[in-house]
Amino acid sequence: MIYLDYSATTPVDARVLEAMTPYFTASFGNPSSVHRFGQGAEAAVESARETVARVLNCRADEIIFTSCGSESDNLAIRGAAYAMREKTGAKWILASRAEHPAVTKTLLHLEKYDGFLIEWLDVDDRGRVAPEVVSKAICDNTALVSVMHANNEIGTINPVRDIAEICRANQILFHTDAVQAAAYLPIDVQELGVDMMSLGAHKFYGPKGVGALYVRKGTPLVSHLTGGGQEFGLRAGTQNVPYIVGFAEALRLTHEEREGRIAHVKPLRDKIIGTVLEAIPDSRLTGDMESRLPQHASFVFKDVDGNLLLTLLDAAGFACSSGSACKTGNPEPSDVMNAIGLSRDWGLGSLRVTLGIGTTAEHVESFLSVLPSLVEKARHLK
Ligand SMILES: *Cc1c(COP(=O)(O)O)cnc(C)c1O
């Protein structure tokens, strides 16, 4: 079985696992305890926080550890929405139409249960949010803007820096979901100019079930998980010490090895894109060719059932995705396919192929040798 779904999740790096292991048993203390067991655990969490802060080029007390990327998105969006409404009365939130469900569902919830108003920003046919679209939509009553750094389904990288600059000039908070981007793009928050940024470890060879939120000093935020005073009072609950240690080590390695990882995946990715578009009739690349994550290839095939194609690929020994992992089993084109303007006959036939450390040229060759006939087969079976 060949794994070509690194944007869904990645295996834990052996070095990360090694760093985590002592904190399950030997150093098992509660970071909030006064005694030495507690002190050891607290030191591990604070050292992890400093490591993350170094990579993000921020202060350690601007890093909040959470349970996943989704929770980071929830904390940022809910926390800032409540705080801004309290502070200024603002209740409009702007977000792109191509966000991850962790953002879109949170916004729909705020609209339904809390009376916030959401304006969905259009994306172009490659899934990109133009900075001008943001500046046009901003008004006096805007509380928050959320636009993802890189799209998980189609790999498109947004002009986050330009959007952040517009928000800052208008004194509006800006959040970016960088859960997908962090595996390959620099995430220096001063360079990007963002107020909040979400991360999740399992997208860059860390464990599942741990995330972080960067919150710029002075950003008003209301806690959404109340209880003890952990994480500067913004996220109650005893910290998951081994996973936090794993998060930091995985991020550190990603930062250190970024160039090498890009050099490994990008030519393989380009080979896939070139071959698929040439060899398969009625195929299109989704997303942008240039402004694109280096491990990410995504396509649509006309008149193909994307889920059927995934099943055929699985039977042939290849693990791919049709976009977001959360969408499996859903017979409608994803919101992202709709947002980039694809009709149903194209949008239902999406395929995402994402590469990583374990991908070899032989894997790519054997994938490309079976894909064209499997697409043909899926077309006939439809
Ligand atoms: C995976 C992903 C998430 C969710 O992260 P979890 O850690 O799985 O909760 C959010 N946003 C994007 C863009 C993602 O790729």
XYZ file of C-alpha atoms and ligand atoms in Angstrom:
397
model
C 0.000 0.000 0.000
C 1.405 3.391 -1.021
C 0.413 6.447 1.023
C -0.256 9.586 -1.037
C -2.411 11.475 1.461
C 0.046 13.499 3.573
C -2.315 16.492 3.655
C -4.816 14.377 5.609
C -2.219 13.383 8.169
C 1.405 12.313 8.480
C 3.155 9.574 10.479
C 4.912 10.718 13.648
C 8.635 11.273 13.037
C 10.712 8.763 15.086
C 12.702 11.652 16.604
C 9.455 13.298 17.722
C 8.227 10.094 19.324
C 11.535 9.756 21.135
C 11.272 13.282 22.536
C 7.721 12.599 23.756
C 8.239 9.221 25.388
C 9.691 10.238 28.807
C 6.679 12.463 29.482
C 4.260 9.527 29.540
C 6.032 7.726 32.371
C 9.212 9.059 34.014
C 8.189 12.758 33.895
C 4.454 12.396 34.268
C 3.772 15.369 36.585
C 1.001 17.931 36.296
C 2.544 21.239 35.153
C 0.315 23.088 37.661
C 1.609 21.147 40.689
C 4.005 22.884 43.072
C 6.291 19.894 43.760
C 9.211 18.724 41.693
C 7.153 16.358 39.518
C 5.076 19.376 38.527
C 8.106 21.590 38.014
C 9.645 19.078 35.583
C 6.470 18.938 33.531
C 6.081 22.704 33.591
C 9.668 23.140 32.417
C 8.945 20.809 29.477
C 5.835 22.774 28.470
C 7.599 26.122 28.775
C 10.608 24.892 26.835
C 8.239 23.669 24.094
C 6.519 27.053 24.095
C 9.864 28.777 23.603
C 10.795 26.467 20.747
C 7.507 27.218 18.980
C 7.937 30.951 19.623
C 11.408 30.867 18.050
C 10.046 29.300 14.861
C 7.146 31.765 14.707
C 9.386 34.731 15.665
C 7.153 35.776 18.551
C 7.088 35.814 22.357
C 6.539 32.567 24.245
C 3.486 34.014 26.021
C 1.825 34.522 22.633
C 1.572 30.719 22.104
C -1.516 28.870 23.395
C -1.423 25.066 23.217
C -4.723 23.429 22.230
C -5.987 19.937 21.407
C -5.900 20.304 17.598
C -5.968 22.673 14.652
C -9.761 22.749 14.785
C -9.717 23.879 18.395
C -7.228 26.622 17.537
C -9.601 27.861 14.820
C -12.516 27.752 17.282
C -10.625 29.629 19.996
C -9.429 32.311 17.592
C -12.761 32.925 15.907
C -15.150 32.562 18.836
C -12.759 34.213 21.260
C -12.140 37.247 19.060
C -15.783 37.548 17.964
C -17.053 37.669 21.567
C -14.265 39.982 22.708
C -14.708 42.424 19.822
C -18.469 42.543 20.215
C -18.017 43.311 23.893
C -15.377 45.939 23.198
C -16.760 47.762 20.169
C -20.166 46.257 19.349
C -18.828 45.006 16.003
C -20.575 41.871 14.777
C -19.592 41.287 11.167
C -17.058 38.567 10.406
C -15.446 38.172 6.983
C -14.129 34.807 5.803
C -13.339 33.226 2.469
C -15.706 30.725 0.854
C -12.908 28.165 0.654
C -12.082 27.782 4.369
C -11.718 24.476 6.233
C -14.912 23.315 8.033
C -13.226 24.117 11.377
C -13.635 27.759 10.325
C -16.850 27.672 8.271
C -18.858 25.580 10.748
C -17.680 27.753 13.633
C -18.864 30.838 11.782
C -22.228 29.274 10.935
C -22.596 28.456 14.614
C -21.832 32.042 15.634
C -24.408 33.222 13.092
C -27.112 30.829 14.243
C -26.690 30.953 18.018
C -24.955 34.257 18.754
C -26.332 36.752 16.230
C -23.065 37.440 14.397
C -23.263 38.308 10.702
C -20.971 36.533 8.263
C -19.870 37.850 4.903
C -18.374 35.139 2.720
C -15.573 36.473 0.538
C -15.453 35.230 -3.043
C -12.344 33.433 -4.258
C -11.096 33.355 -7.849
C -11.174 30.206 -10.002
C -7.947 29.056 -8.349
C -9.287 29.491 -4.836
C -7.348 32.676 -4.068
C -8.750 35.561 -2.013
C -7.760 38.838 -3.671
C -6.686 41.499 -1.136
C -9.001 43.992 -2.896
C -11.969 41.760 -2.080
C -11.082 42.080 1.599
C -10.589 45.849 1.504
C -13.944 46.312 -0.271
C -15.804 44.174 2.269
C -14.386 45.787 5.411
C -16.721 48.210 7.172
C -16.965 50.004 10.542
C -18.820 47.077 11.989
C -16.256 44.374 11.043
C -14.968 42.454 14.069
C -12.655 39.944 12.446
C -11.330 38.622 9.128
C -10.304 34.966 8.681
C -8.530 33.751 5.534
C -6.527 30.511 5.446
C -2.807 30.534 4.611
C -2.925 27.498 2.311
C -5.921 25.464 1.226
C -6.029 21.802 2.214
C -8.126 20.639 -0.753
C -6.500 22.482 -3.650
C -3.145 23.612 -2.223
C -3.604 27.295 -3.098
C -1.527 29.745 -1.053
C -3.317 32.997 -0.209
C -1.653 36.440 -0.156
C -1.916 36.440 3.633
C 0.650 39.194 4.134
C -1.232 41.648 1.921
C -4.557 40.792 3.552
C -3.050 41.188 7.032
C -1.712 44.608 6.056
C -5.164 45.758 4.939
C -6.704 44.526 8.188
C -4.072 46.234 10.278
C -4.519 49.538 8.427
C -8.225 49.315 9.245
C -7.591 48.188 12.865
C -9.423 44.923 12.316
C -8.267 41.589 13.740
C -6.933 39.060 11.251
C -6.790 35.300 11.794
C -5.228 32.758 9.464
C -5.591 28.984 9.521
C -2.038 27.837 8.763
C -2.653 24.194 9.712
C -1.914 23.033 6.168
C 0.697 25.678 5.370
C 3.013 25.064 8.321
C 4.451 21.855 6.877
C 6.141 23.738 4.030
C 5.815 27.524 4.264
C 7.648 29.913 6.574
C 5.295 30.951 9.371
C 7.060 34.001 10.790
C 4.158 35.958 12.288
C 5.994 39.303 12.095
C 6.655 38.731 8.406
C 3.045 37.670 7.825
C 1.611 40.423 10.046
C -1.221 38.244 11.387
C -2.912 38.693 14.785
C -3.796 35.028 15.207
C -2.590 31.851 13.491
C -3.752 28.235 13.941
C -1.435 25.211 13.770
C -1.877 21.440 14.174
C 1.008 19.001 14.750
C -0.224 15.984 12.795
C 0.148 17.779 9.468
C 3.923 18.071 9.976
C 4.982 14.678 11.408
C 3.816 15.403 14.943
C 1.106 13.550 16.889
C -2.631 13.917 16.308
C -4.563 15.681 19.041
C -2.359 18.705 19.713
C -2.397 22.173 18.198
C -1.372 25.725 18.933
C -2.754 29.184 18.437
C -0.545 32.223 18.071
C -2.231 35.274 19.637
C -0.485 38.628 19.208
C -0.043 40.491 22.521
C -2.977 42.817 23.088
C -5.432 40.862 20.916
C -8.732 40.734 22.809
C -9.796 37.116 23.248
C -12.427 35.376 25.370
C -11.656 31.847 26.615
C -13.915 29.141 25.184
C -12.810 26.380 27.533
C -13.286 27.609 31.089
C -11.837 26.164 34.264
C -8.279 26.326 35.578
C -5.904 29.127 34.652
C -3.738 27.097 32.234
C -2.489 28.657 29.009
C -2.741 32.225 30.345
C -6.379 31.686 31.273
C -7.328 31.165 27.618
C -7.608 27.385 27.569
C -8.421 25.505 30.745
C -7.401 21.880 31.250
C -4.212 20.143 32.352
C -1.736 20.445 29.503
C -1.032 17.353 27.416
C 2.668 17.434 28.229
C 4.018 14.671 25.934
C 1.997 15.930 22.970
C 3.055 19.527 23.531
C 6.684 18.357 23.617
C 5.992 16.434 20.378
C 4.389 19.467 18.762
C 7.446 21.612 19.446
C 9.946 18.997 18.285
C 7.981 18.332 15.082
C 7.762 22.057 14.319
C 11.445 22.572 15.064
C 12.430 19.755 12.688
C 10.041 21.036 10.021
C 11.596 24.479 10.243
C 15.142 23.121 10.185
C 14.565 20.674 7.324
C 12.124 22.732 5.247
C 14.369 23.269 2.207
C 15.279 19.591 1.967
C 11.666 18.477 2.315
C 10.583 20.866 -0.445
C 13.414 19.725 -2.710
C 12.257 16.138 -2.179
C 8.541 16.492 -2.892
C 8.337 19.258 -5.467
C 9.829 17.468 -8.513
C 7.699 14.405 -7.730
C 4.617 16.610 -7.443
C 5.436 18.320 -10.759
C 5.861 14.960 -12.443
C 2.380 13.933 -11.254
C 0.749 17.154 -12.435
C 2.453 17.079 -15.840
C 1.677 13.430 -16.517
C -1.944 13.512 -15.345
C -2.871 16.573 -17.416
C -1.175 15.084 -20.472
C -2.333 11.476 -20.190
C -5.894 11.801 -18.922
C -8.569 13.327 -21.148
C -10.999 15.795 -19.540
C -8.700 16.435 -16.592
C -7.928 19.760 -14.959
C -5.656 20.950 -12.190
C -7.553 22.559 -9.301
C -5.930 25.477 -7.517
C -3.019 27.560 -8.701
C 0.094 26.157 -10.408
C 2.490 28.767 -9.019
C 1.025 29.819 -5.677
C 0.739 26.234 -4.477
C 1.995 23.997 -1.668
C 4.991 21.985 -2.966
C 3.679 18.536 -1.936
C 0.179 19.082 -3.278
C -1.399 17.926 -6.562
C -5.153 18.134 -7.032
C -7.349 17.500 -10.022
C -10.880 17.166 -11.246
C -11.940 14.631 -13.864
C -15.141 15.292 -15.782
C -17.944 12.737 -15.295
C -16.095 10.731 -12.670
C -17.382 9.816 -9.219
C -14.468 10.908 -7.019
C -15.328 8.486 -4.233
C -15.505 5.578 -6.670
C -12.094 6.545 -8.022
C -10.719 6.542 -4.459
C -12.100 3.043 -3.924
C -10.524 1.792 -7.146
C -7.204 3.396 -6.166
C -7.396 1.842 -2.713
C -7.984 -1.601 -4.240
C -4.963 -1.016 -6.491
C -2.817 -0.136 -3.457
C -2.853 3.672 -3.382
C -4.219 5.870 -0.579
C -5.390 9.245 -1.937
C -8.154 11.667 -1.078
C -10.879 13.539 -2.915
C -10.245 16.747 -1.007
C -10.831 17.160 2.669
C -10.809 13.880 4.641
C -13.941 15.081 6.424
C -15.880 15.025 3.141
C -15.726 11.279 2.442
C -19.136 9.784 1.799
C -20.687 13.110 0.919
C -22.197 12.893 -2.587
C -22.194 16.695 -3.115
C -19.173 18.584 -4.523
C -17.258 20.165 -1.648
C -17.724 23.850 -0.777
C -14.262 24.504 -2.186
C -15.205 22.965 -5.583
C -18.309 25.164 -5.619
C -16.343 28.240 -4.517
C -13.917 27.918 -7.446
C -16.896 27.749 -9.808
C -16.790 24.132 -10.964
C -20.004 22.648 -12.306
C -21.300 19.421 -10.744
C -20.045 17.168 -13.575
C -16.492 18.347 -12.840
C -16.711 19.083 -9.104
C -17.753 15.558 -8.116
C -14.660 14.049 -9.732
C -11.938 15.509 -7.530
C -8.702 13.777 -6.595
C -6.037 14.984 -4.171
C -2.558 13.450 -4.237
C -0.248 14.741 -1.508
C 3.344 13.667 -0.983
C 5.757 13.546 1.931
C 9.008 12.287 3.404
C 8.214 8.654 2.589
C 7.273 9.216 -1.075
C 9.724 7.833 -3.647
C 10.084 8.216 -7.414
C 9.052 4.548 -7.700
C 5.822 5.238 -5.818
C 5.038 8.059 -8.224
C 5.884 5.926 -11.265
C 3.637 3.091 -10.206
C 0.828 5.511 -9.298
C 1.031 7.172 -12.703
C 1.066 3.800 -14.438
C -2.354 2.863 -13.016
C -4.196 6.173 -12.660
C -5.243 6.801 -16.310
C -6.897 3.386 -16.652
C -8.614 3.718 -13.249
C -10.075 7.094 -14.250
C -11.355 5.484 -17.467
C -12.826 2.623 -15.472
C -14.538 5.029 -13.054
C -16.012 6.907 -16.030
C -17.502 3.720 -17.451
C -18.860 2.503 -14.137
C -20.589 5.801 -13.438
C -6.318 19.463 9.057
C -6.776 20.879 9.003
C -7.512 21.451 10.068
C -7.947 20.641 11.268
O -6.846 20.284 12.069
P -7.050 19.114 13.163
O -5.771 19.152 13.943
O -7.247 17.864 12.405
O -8.229 19.503 13.971
C -7.879 22.762 9.976
N -7.552 23.511 8.901
C -6.847 23.018 7.869
C -6.512 23.893 6.712
C -6.443 21.679 7.883
O -5.747 21.184 6.854
